[in-house]
Short mmCIF file of C-alpha atoms in Angstrom, two decimals:
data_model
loop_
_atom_site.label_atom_id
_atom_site.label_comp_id
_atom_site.label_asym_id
_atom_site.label_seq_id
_atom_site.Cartn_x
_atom_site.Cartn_y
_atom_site.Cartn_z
CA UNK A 216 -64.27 209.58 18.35
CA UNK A 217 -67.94 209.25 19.85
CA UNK A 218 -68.50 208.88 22.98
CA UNK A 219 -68.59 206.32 25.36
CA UNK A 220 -71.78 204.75 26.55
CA UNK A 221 -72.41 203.62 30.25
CA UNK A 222 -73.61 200.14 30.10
CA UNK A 223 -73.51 197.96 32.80
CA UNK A 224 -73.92 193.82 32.94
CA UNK A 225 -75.80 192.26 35.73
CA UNK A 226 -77.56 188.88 36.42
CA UNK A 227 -81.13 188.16 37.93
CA UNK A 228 -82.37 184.96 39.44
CA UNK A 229 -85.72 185.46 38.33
CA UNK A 230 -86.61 182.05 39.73
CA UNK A 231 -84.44 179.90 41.71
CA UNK A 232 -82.33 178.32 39.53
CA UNK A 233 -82.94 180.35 36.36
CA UNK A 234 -80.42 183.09 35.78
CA UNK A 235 -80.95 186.17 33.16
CA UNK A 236 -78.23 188.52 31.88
CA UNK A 237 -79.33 192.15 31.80
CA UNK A 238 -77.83 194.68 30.30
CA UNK A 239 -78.37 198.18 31.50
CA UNK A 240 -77.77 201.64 30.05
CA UNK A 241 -76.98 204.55 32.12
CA UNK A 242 -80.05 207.67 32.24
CA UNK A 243 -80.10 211.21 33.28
CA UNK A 244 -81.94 211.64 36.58
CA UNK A 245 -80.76 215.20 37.08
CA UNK A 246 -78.81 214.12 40.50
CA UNK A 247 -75.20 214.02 41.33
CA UNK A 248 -75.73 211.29 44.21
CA UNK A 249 -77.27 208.98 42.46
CA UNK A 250 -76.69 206.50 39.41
CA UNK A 251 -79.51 204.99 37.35
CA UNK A 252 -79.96 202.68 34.90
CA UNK A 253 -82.78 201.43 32.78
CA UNK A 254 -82.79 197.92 31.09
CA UNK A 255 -81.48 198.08 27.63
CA UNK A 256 -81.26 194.08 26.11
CA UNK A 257 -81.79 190.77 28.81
CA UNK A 258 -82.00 187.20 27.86
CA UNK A 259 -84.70 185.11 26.72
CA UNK A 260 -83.27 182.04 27.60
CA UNK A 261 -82.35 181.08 31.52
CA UNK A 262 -79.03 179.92 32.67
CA UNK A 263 -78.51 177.12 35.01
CA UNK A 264 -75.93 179.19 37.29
CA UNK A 265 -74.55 182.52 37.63
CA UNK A 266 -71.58 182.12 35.86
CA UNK A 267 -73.36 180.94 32.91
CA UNK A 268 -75.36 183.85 32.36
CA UNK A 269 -72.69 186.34 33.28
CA UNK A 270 -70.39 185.00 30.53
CA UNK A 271 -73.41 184.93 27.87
CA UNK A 272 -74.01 188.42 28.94
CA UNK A 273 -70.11 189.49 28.02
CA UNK A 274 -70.47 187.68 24.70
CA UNK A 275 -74.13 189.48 23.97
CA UNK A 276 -72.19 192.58 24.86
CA UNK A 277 -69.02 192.13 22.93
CA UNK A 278 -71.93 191.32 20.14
CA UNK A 279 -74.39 194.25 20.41
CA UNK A 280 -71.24 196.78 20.21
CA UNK A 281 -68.03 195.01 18.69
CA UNK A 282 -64.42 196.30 19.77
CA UNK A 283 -64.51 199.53 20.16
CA UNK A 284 -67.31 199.01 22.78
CA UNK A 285 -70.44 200.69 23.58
CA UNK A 286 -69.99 204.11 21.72
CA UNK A 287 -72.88 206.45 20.77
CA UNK A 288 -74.42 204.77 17.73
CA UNK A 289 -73.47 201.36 18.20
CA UNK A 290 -75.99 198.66 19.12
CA UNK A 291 -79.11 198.98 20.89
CA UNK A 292 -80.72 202.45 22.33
CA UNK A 293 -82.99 203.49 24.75
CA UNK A 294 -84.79 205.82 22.69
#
């Protein structure tokens, strides 16, 4: 089986009022201490709350990667 990608969902208000789902993708920085991520797919559209845009971003994800989730090959890249 391929392995697993690390992909994380979060939401922006980029103005007040307007919420964006972002998904992110895990990189390399070469440092134990520290996590990063880089954007990999956000949404055009706004959402009216949080909530809203945190449940579009679940159903972009279960969309970009299907059921067996966000394995190497599946869906979007960085690269």
């Amino acid at each position: 089986m391929s392995h697993l990608r690390n992909i994380a969902l979060t939401v922006q208000e980029l103005e007040p009022g307007e919420f964006h789902w972002v998904l992110m993708e895990a990189v390399e920085t070469g440092g134990d201490d520290v996590l990063s991520y880089q954007p990999l797919e956000s949404s055009s559209l706004h959402f009216t709350t949080y909530a809203n845009a945190l449940v579009a971003g679940l159903a972009a994800m279960r969309r970009l990667f299907g059921p067996e989730g966000s394995r190497d090959g599946v869906g979007p890249s960085l690269s």
